[in-house]
Tab-separated table of C-alpha atoms in Angstrom:
chain	number	residue	atom	x	y	z
A	1	MET	CA	23.331	-21.848	-173.109
A	2	THR	CA	22.275	-19.198	-171.664
A	3	ASN	CA	20.050	-16.770	-168.770
A	4	ALA	CA	18.276	-13.316	-169.905
A	5	VAL	CA	22.477	-11.640	-170.263
A	6	ALA	CA	22.629	-7.796	-171.205
A	7	PRO	CA	24.559	-6.632	-174.105
A	8	THR	CA	27.035	-4.204	-172.048
A	9	HIS	CA	27.446	-4.472	-168.426
A	10	ARG	CA	29.709	-2.494	-165.435
A	11	ALA	CA	33.702	-2.857	-164.965
A	12	TRP	CA	36.522	-1.563	-163.325
A	13	THR	CA	38.982	-0.655	-165.883
A	14	TRP	CA	42.559	-0.190	-165.921
A	15	HIS	CA	44.519	2.563	-168.052
A	16	GLY	CA	48.153	2.290	-167.696
A	17	SER	CA	48.468	3.383	-164.079
A	18	ALA	CA	49.906	1.591	-161.244
A	19	ASN	CA	47.697	3.383	-158.771
A	20	PRO	CA	44.421	1.522	-158.228
A	21	LEU	CA	42.548	4.888	-157.663
A	22	ASP	CA	43.057	5.658	-161.710
A	23	LEU	CA	41.037	1.982	-162.487
A	24	THR	CA	37.962	3.261	-164.019
A	25	LEU	CA	34.598	2.476	-163.420
A	26	GLN	CA	32.109	1.817	-167.420
A	27	GLN	CA	30.293	0.006	-169.319
A	28	VAL	CA	31.703	-2.058	-171.372
A	29	PRO	CA	30.736	-4.739	-173.607
A	30	MET	CA	29.712	-8.255	-172.245
A	31	PRO	CA	31.919	-11.091	-172.219
A	32	VAL	CA	30.891	-13.846	-174.797
A	33	PRO	CA	32.142	-17.359	-173.058
A	34	ALA	CA	34.187	-19.562	-176.052
A	35	ALA	CA	34.188	-23.472	-176.295
A	36	ALA	CA	34.738	-24.678	-172.916
A	37	GLN	CA	34.069	-21.624	-170.939
A	38	VAL	CA	31.341	-19.985	-168.986
A	39	LEU	CA	29.820	-16.859	-168.280
A	40	VAL	CA	29.674	-15.861	-164.323
A	41	ARG	CA	27.190	-13.299	-162.693
A	42	ASN	CA	29.615	-12.348	-160.506
A	43	ALA	CA	27.439	-11.476	-156.703
A	44	ALA	CA	31.401	-11.400	-154.675
A	45	ILE	CA	34.763	-10.600	-155.484
A	46	GLY	CA	38.207	-11.787	-153.596
A	47	LEU	CA	41.068	-8.830	-153.937
A	48	ASN	CA	44.178	-10.120	-153.175
A	49	PRO	CA	47.741	-8.096	-152.957
A	50	VAL	CA	48.666	-9.275	-156.638
A	51	ASP	CA	45.527	-7.124	-157.726
A	52	TRP	CA	47.318	-3.932	-157.396
A	53	LYS	CA	50.970	-5.714	-157.442
A	54	VAL	CA	50.502	-6.120	-161.452
A	55	LEU	CA	48.806	-2.556	-162.150
A	56	GLY	CA	52.220	-1.285	-162.640
A	57	GLY	CA	52.241	-3.274	-165.693
A	58	ALA	CA	55.766	-5.241	-165.252
A	59	LEU	CA	54.276	-8.406	-164.927
A	60	VAL	CA	51.725	-8.536	-167.676
A	61	ASP	CA	51.707	-7.429	-171.273
A	62	TRP	CA	47.196	-5.829	-170.988
A	63	GLN	CA	46.082	-3.810	-173.416
A	64	ASP	CA	44.296	-0.292	-172.431
A	65	GLY	CA	40.780	-1.101	-170.835
A	66	HIS	CA	41.807	-4.567	-169.562
A	67	VAL	CA	40.029	-5.787	-166.603
A	68	PRO	CA	41.701	-6.593	-163.462
A	69	GLY	CA	41.281	-9.563	-160.996
A	70	VAL	CA	41.234	-13.041	-160.046
A	71	ASP	CA	39.231	-14.255	-157.462
A	72	GLY	CA	35.676	-13.944	-157.706
A	73	ALA	CA	31.888	-16.103	-156.615
A	74	GLY	CA	28.686	-15.919	-158.389
A	75	VAL	CA	26.311	-18.104	-160.546
A	76	VAL	CA	26.808	-19.063	-163.852
A	77	VAL	CA	24.215	-17.377	-167.021
A	78	ALA	CA	25.591	-18.363	-169.962
A	79	LEU	CA	27.890	-21.401	-171.230
A	80	GLY	CA	30.181	-21.543	-174.048
A	81	GLU	CA	30.745	-24.256	-177.545
A	82	GLY	CA	31.437	-28.186	-174.809
A	83	VAL	CA	29.669	-27.372	-171.417
A	84	SER	CA	28.015	-29.538	-169.941
A	85	ALA	CA	23.758	-27.558	-169.288
A	86	HIS	CA	24.376	-28.673	-166.023
A	87	TRP	CA	26.831	-25.485	-164.935
A	88	LEU	CA	24.151	-23.431	-166.116
A	89	GLY	CA	22.596	-22.299	-162.622
A	90	ARG	CA	25.382	-23.243	-160.508
A	91	ARG	CA	26.527	-21.454	-157.692
A	92	VAL	CA	30.356	-21.264	-158.198
A	93	ALA	CA	33.480	-19.454	-156.755
A	94	TRP	CA	36.905	-19.158	-159.517
A	95	HIS	CA	40.218	-18.207	-159.523
A	96	THR	CA	41.902	-16.542	-163.032
A	97	SER	CA	44.464	-16.050	-165.581
A	98	LEU	CA	46.094	-12.398	-164.855
A	99	HIS	CA	46.659	-12.550	-168.769
A	100	ALA	CA	42.680	-12.843	-169.020
A	101	HIS	CA	40.026	-10.337	-168.340
A	102	GLY	CA	39.192	-10.917	-164.793
A	103	SER	CA	37.471	-10.532	-161.433
A	104	PHE	CA	36.591	-6.457	-161.289
A	105	ALA	CA	33.325	-6.623	-163.376
A	106	GLU	CA	29.389	-7.799	-163.156
A	107	HIS	CA	30.034	-10.721	-165.363
A	108	THR	CA	33.530	-13.121	-165.698
A	109	ARG	CA	33.920	-15.136	-168.350
A	110	VAL	CA	35.972	-17.993	-166.547
A	111	ASP	CA	37.689	-21.664	-167.669
A	112	VAL	CA	34.786	-24.542	-166.466
A	113	ARG	CA	37.971	-26.272	-165.418
A	114	ALA	CA	38.205	-23.582	-163.088
A	115	LEU	CA	34.984	-23.768	-161.396
A	116	LEU	CA	34.722	-24.575	-157.686
A	117	CYS	CA	31.341	-25.734	-156.810
A	118	VAL	CA	30.323	-23.694	-154.092
A	119	PRO	CA	27.693	-25.280	-151.100
A	120	ASP	CA	24.764	-23.692	-150.441
A	121	THR	CA	25.086	-22.983	-147.304
A	122	LEU	CA	27.862	-20.499	-147.935
A	123	ASP	CA	27.486	-17.145	-148.773
A	124	PHE	CA	28.895	-15.503	-152.113
A	125	ASP	CA	31.338	-12.885	-149.751
A	126	LEU	CA	33.276	-15.925	-148.130
A	127	ALA	CA	33.531	-17.973	-151.310
A	128	ALA	CA	35.354	-15.296	-153.150
A	129	SER	CA	38.078	-15.065	-150.369
A	130	LEU	CA	38.547	-17.903	-151.020
A	131	PRO	CA	40.088	-18.980	-154.119
A	132	CYS	CA	43.544	-17.307	-154.092
A	133	PRO	CA	45.332	-17.303	-150.387
A	134	ALA	CA	43.311	-20.792	-150.011
A	135	LEU	CA	44.172	-22.865	-153.213
A	136	THR	CA	47.907	-21.289	-152.686
A	137	ALA	CA	48.223	-22.696	-149.211
A	138	TRP	CA	47.052	-25.670	-150.681
A	139	LEU	CA	49.971	-25.752	-152.993
A	140	ALA	CA	52.504	-25.048	-150.868
A	141	ILE	CA	51.906	-27.510	-148.392
A	142	GLU	CA	51.653	-30.238	-151.048
A	143	LYS	CA	55.233	-29.696	-151.693
A	144	VAL	CA	56.408	-30.820	-148.393
A	145	PRO	CA	56.194	-34.899	-147.719
A	146	VAL	CA	54.058	-35.649	-145.121
A	147	LYS	CA	55.510	-36.816	-142.211
A	148	PRO	CA	53.188	-36.748	-138.825
A	149	GLY	CA	55.390	-34.924	-135.657
A	150	GLN	CA	58.139	-34.106	-137.921
A	151	THR	CA	58.447	-29.260	-137.540
A	152	LEU	CA	57.223	-26.714	-139.667
A	153	LEU	CA	57.865	-23.318	-139.621
A	154	ILE	CA	55.671	-20.643	-141.282
A	155	SER	CA	57.232	-17.536	-141.791
A	156	GLY	CA	54.254	-14.518	-142.924
A	157	ALA	CA	51.614	-17.213	-141.198
A	158	GLY	CA	49.757	-13.660	-139.840
A	159	GLY	CA	47.780	-13.063	-143.786
A	160	ALA	CA	45.236	-14.927	-145.016
A	161	VAL	CA	47.333	-17.503	-147.154
A	162	GLY	CA	49.508	-18.229	-143.483
A	163	GLN	CA	45.581	-18.450	-141.862
A	164	TYR	CA	44.675	-21.952	-144.302
A	165	LEU	CA	48.581	-23.024	-143.822
A	166	VAL	CA	48.091	-23.627	-140.396
A	167	GLN	CA	45.303	-25.716	-140.676
A	168	LEU	CA	46.309	-27.541	-143.732
A	169	ALA	CA	49.556	-28.364	-142.070
A	170	ALA	CA	48.496	-28.982	-138.274
A	171	ALA	CA	45.905	-31.534	-140.165
A	172	ARG	CA	48.478	-33.052	-142.169
A	173	GLY	CA	50.112	-33.780	-138.253
A	174	PHE	CA	53.282	-31.403	-138.302
A	175	VAL	CA	54.452	-29.601	-135.447
A	176	VAL	CA	53.701	-26.028	-136.543
A	177	THR	CA	55.045	-23.212	-135.402
A	178	ALA	CA	54.173	-19.989	-136.808
A	179	MET	CA	56.162	-16.405	-137.650
A	180	ALA	CA	54.449	-14.022	-137.436
A	181	ASN	CA	53.357	-10.238	-135.769
A	182	ALA	CA	52.830	-10.996	-131.712
A	183	ARG	CA	49.277	-9.264	-132.739
A	184	HIS	CA	48.382	-12.445	-134.256
A	185	ARG	CA	49.110	-15.023	-132.576
A	186	ASP	CA	46.355	-15.782	-130.312
A	187	ARG	CA	44.665	-16.554	-133.764
A	188	LEU	CA	47.257	-19.025	-134.681
A	189	ARG	CA	47.608	-20.762	-131.974
A	190	SER	CA	43.681	-21.081	-131.821
A	191	LEU	CA	44.137	-21.889	-135.746
A	192	GLY	CA	46.439	-24.898	-134.754
A	193	ALA	CA	50.125	-23.560	-134.263
A	194	ALA	CA	52.061	-25.437	-131.730
A	195	ASP	CA	54.084	-22.602	-130.842
A	196	CYS	CA	54.147	-19.225	-132.323
A	197	ILE	CA	57.697	-16.626	-132.486
A	198	ASP	CA	57.410	-13.006	-133.894
A	199	GLY	CA	58.342	-12.355	-137.340
A	200	PRO	CA	59.181	-11.557	-139.725
A	201	LEU	CA	62.506	-11.436	-139.324
A	202	PRO	CA	64.417	-7.867	-139.331
A	203	ASP	CA	65.867	-6.339	-141.840
A	204	SER	CA	68.973	-8.297	-142.848
A	205	GLY	CA	68.810	-10.326	-139.798
A	206	ALA	CA	69.611	-13.637	-139.706
A	207	TRP	CA	67.786	-16.553	-137.882
A	208	THR	CA	69.662	-17.472	-134.771
A	209	GLY	CA	67.013	-20.273	-134.041
A	210	GLY	CA	68.906	-23.027	-134.725
A	211	ARG	CA	67.883	-25.918	-137.440
A	212	ARG	CA	65.103	-27.239	-136.090
A	213	PHE	CA	62.795	-27.400	-138.611
A	214	PHE	CA	62.020	-30.199	-141.113
A	215	ALA	CA	60.280	-27.876	-143.292
A	216	VAL	CA	59.739	-24.196	-143.493
A	217	ILE	CA	56.828	-22.271	-145.931
A	218	ASP	CA	57.687	-18.315	-146.471
A	219	ALA	CA	55.093	-16.345	-147.374
A	220	VAL	CA	57.480	-13.049	-146.815
A	221	SER	CA	59.828	-12.312	-149.849
A	222	GLY	CA	62.523	-14.631	-151.909
A	223	GLU	CA	65.209	-13.132	-149.754
A	224	HIS	CA	63.884	-13.514	-146.173
A	225	ALA	CA	63.496	-17.588	-147.641
A	226	THR	CA	66.585	-17.157	-148.403
A	227	ARG	CA	67.490	-16.592	-144.607
A	228	MET	CA	65.159	-18.759	-143.440
A	229	ALA	CA	66.949	-21.233	-145.124
A	230	ASP	CA	69.089	-21.619	-142.037
A	231	ALA	CA	66.031	-23.195	-140.246
A	232	LEU	CA	65.932	-25.864	-141.538
A	233	LYS	CA	67.614	-29.854	-141.096
A	234	ALA	CA	69.081	-31.767	-142.817
A	235	ASN	CA	67.274	-33.193	-145.808
A	236	GLY	CA	64.585	-30.201	-145.035
A	237	HIS	CA	62.070	-28.450	-147.291
A	238	LEU	CA	61.917	-24.745	-148.084
A	239	VAL	CA	58.959	-23.871	-149.884
A	240	CYS	CA	58.886	-20.366	-151.264
A	241	VAL	CA	54.993	-19.012	-151.380
A	242	GLN	CA	56.277	-14.908	-152.403
A	243	ASP	CA	58.844	-14.928	-155.010
A	244	ARG	CA	61.952	-16.982	-154.968
A	245	VAL	CA	65.311	-17.637	-154.209
A	246	ALA	CA	67.765	-16.364	-156.688
A	247	GLN	CA	70.738	-18.547	-155.091
A	248	TRP	CA	70.516	-22.540	-153.738
A	249	PRO	CA	71.170	-21.185	-149.631
A	250	CYS	CA	73.977	-24.326	-148.981
A	251	ASP	CA	77.127	-26.165	-150.475
A	252	PRO	CA	76.310	-29.102	-152.823
A	253	PHE	CA	76.611	-32.313	-151.375
A	254	GLY	CA	76.014	-30.926	-147.884
A	255	LEU	CA	72.442	-30.503	-146.211
A	256	THR	CA	70.702	-31.548	-149.015
A	257	LEU	CA	67.806	-29.050	-149.028
A	258	SER	CA	65.303	-29.244	-151.086
A	259	MET	CA	63.805	-25.635	-152.806
A	260	HIS	CA	60.248	-25.176	-154.003
A	261	GLU	CA	58.672	-22.197	-155.699
A	262	VAL	CA	54.547	-21.859	-155.176
A	263	ALA	CA	52.818	-19.774	-158.137
A	264	LEU	CA	48.715	-20.191	-158.533
A	265	GLY	CA	48.667	-18.407	-161.744
A	266	ALA	CA	51.011	-20.733	-163.407
A	267	LEU	CA	48.219	-23.626	-163.765
A	268	HIS	CA	47.093	-20.932	-166.063
A	269	GLN	CA	49.318	-21.855	-168.695
A	270	HIS	CA	51.292	-24.824	-167.491
A	271	GLY	CA	48.720	-26.807	-165.676
A	272	ASP	CA	46.890	-29.938	-167.190
A	273	ASP	CA	43.880	-31.423	-167.187
A	274	ASP	CA	44.903	-33.526	-164.329
A	275	ALA	CA	45.999	-30.322	-162.239
A	276	TRP	CA	43.332	-28.459	-162.698
A	277	THR	CA	41.035	-31.810	-161.404
A	278	GLN	CA	43.036	-31.760	-158.050
A	279	LEU	CA	43.341	-27.992	-157.059
A	280	ARG	CA	39.717	-27.914	-158.062
A	281	THR	CA	39.064	-31.157	-155.419
A	282	ALA	CA	40.698	-29.212	-152.895
A	283	GLY	CA	39.168	-26.486	-153.184
A	284	GLU	CA	35.746	-27.900	-153.233
A	285	GLN	CA	37.363	-29.977	-150.173
A	286	MET	CA	38.117	-26.447	-148.430
A	287	LEU	CA	34.867	-24.956	-149.028
A	288	ALA	CA	32.855	-27.996	-147.802
A	289	ALA	CA	35.384	-27.619	-144.605
A	290	ILE	CA	34.268	-24.121	-143.958
A	291	ALA	CA	30.702	-24.816	-144.173
A	292	HIS	CA	30.690	-27.780	-141.511
A	293	ALA	CA	33.456	-25.479	-139.899
A	294	ARG	CA	36.533	-27.142	-139.306
A	295	LEU	CA	38.470	-24.645	-141.359
A	296	GLN	CA	38.369	-21.461	-140.259
A	297	PRO	CA	38.509	-18.718	-143.350
A	298	PRO	CA	39.835	-14.919	-142.619
A	299	GLU	CA	37.654	-12.557	-141.294
A	300	ARG	CA	36.375	-10.066	-144.204
A	301	VAL	CA	35.880	-6.790	-144.961
A	302	VAL	CA	33.231	-5.953	-146.782
A	303	ARG	CA	32.459	-2.934	-149.498
A	304	ASP	CA	30.282	-1.647	-151.993
A	305	PHE	CA	31.790	-2.397	-155.697
A	306	GLU	CA	31.639	0.892	-156.543
A	307	ASP	CA	34.242	1.464	-153.941
A	308	LEU	CA	36.478	-1.750	-155.117
A	309	ALA	CA	39.634	0.818	-156.351
A	310	HIS	CA	40.047	3.131	-152.799
A	311	LEU	CA	39.270	-0.833	-151.019
A	312	LEU	CA	41.777	-2.114	-153.582
A	313	ASP	CA	44.296	1.120	-152.333
A	314	ALA	CA	43.924	0.944	-148.666
A	315	LEU	CA	44.972	-2.772	-148.527
A	316	ARG	CA	47.782	-1.746	-151.003
A	317	GLN	CA	48.707	0.386	-148.152
A	318	ARG	CA	47.799	-2.796	-145.457
A	319	SER	CA	45.228	0.259	-143.540
A	320	PHE	CA	43.272	-2.416	-142.187
A	321	GLY	CA	43.225	-5.705	-141.511
A	322	GLY	CA	40.894	-8.917	-142.827
A	323	LYS	CA	40.215	-10.280	-146.230
A	324	PRO	CA	39.087	-7.517	-148.313
A	325	VAL	CA	35.477	-8.081	-150.679
A	326	VAL	CA	33.933	-6.177	-152.702
A	327	ARG	CA	29.430	-7.005	-152.810
A	328	ILE	CA	27.770	-6.306	-156.215
A	329	ARG	CA	24.727	-5.063	-155.271
C-alpha cells in the first residue's frame, strides 16, 4: 500500500572516501520496502558522530553508492508486506542500521519495529535529532540498578548523549555529578546535575578524586573509562558509551566492579522483538516528555539538505556547538 511515490529520489552517496566532503548528492532509484518495513519520506535528518566515523569503511562493509546515515524523521508513504495499514501517513522518527541504506536521502526504508511515533506538537527537526543520542542514553542508564540517593558520575556530559543522561539519571533519583568542559556547567546544573567538575581527564591523567561514586557512565572513550574506574566504590558500575574497556580495571575478588558496554546499533543485529518494544516505548516516552517540556533536548543547528556534507564535515571538526540537523524542503 502506498501514497504516490516517484521512481527516483535524491540521496547523498558514499564512494569509498573517509572525507564527508566527498559524499555525492545524486538521483538514485526509489527504495521499495520489504516485508516488515515501511518507506519514510524524510522531512529532517539527524547527524551524529558515528556518521563521519564510519566513512573510512573500517566498521562497515559498504558498496560504492551506499547511502549513509542512521537518524531521521518524516511521514510513512509506503508499506511492505505484513505491515498494518494504520502506519500509512504516520509521523515517525527512527534509528536504522549502519549496514542498510540510511537517512541521507529524501526517502528511507525502515524496519517497522524501529519506528517512533512523533507527537503532533513536535516538529520534525527536533524529532530527527532524538533517536541516536536519547536512545543511547536510555540504554546506558538502564545498565545501572536504580538506587535513589546514590552517587553517579557522567563523564563527557557536555554532548547530546550527556544532556539526556543527566536528566534521565536525576529523574531516577541519582545524585548526579557531570564531568565536562566548564562552558557546559550552567546548562548541566539546570538539567539536574548536583555538581559539575572539569573534564575530560588530561591525556594519561589519573582520576584523583577518590572512590565516591556508585556508578560512572563514560561517554569519552574506552581508555578514559578505564581511568575513571578509580572513581568507583566497591560493587560499583562502569558503563562505557564510547568504545569499551579493554581489560578489567581491578583485581579479581577485590572491588568487584561491574562493567557494561552500550551499542545502540548492535540491536539491529542482535535485538529481539521484546528488546525493540522496550526501546521504542522508551523513545516515544522521551518524545512525549519533550512535547510536555519535561525533558530538554539539545539546541539544534539546522541546515538545508544540499548542505549536508559540509555540516557533517563541520561536526567532524567540532567547529560548532549544538545538535546538527538537516532539513529537507
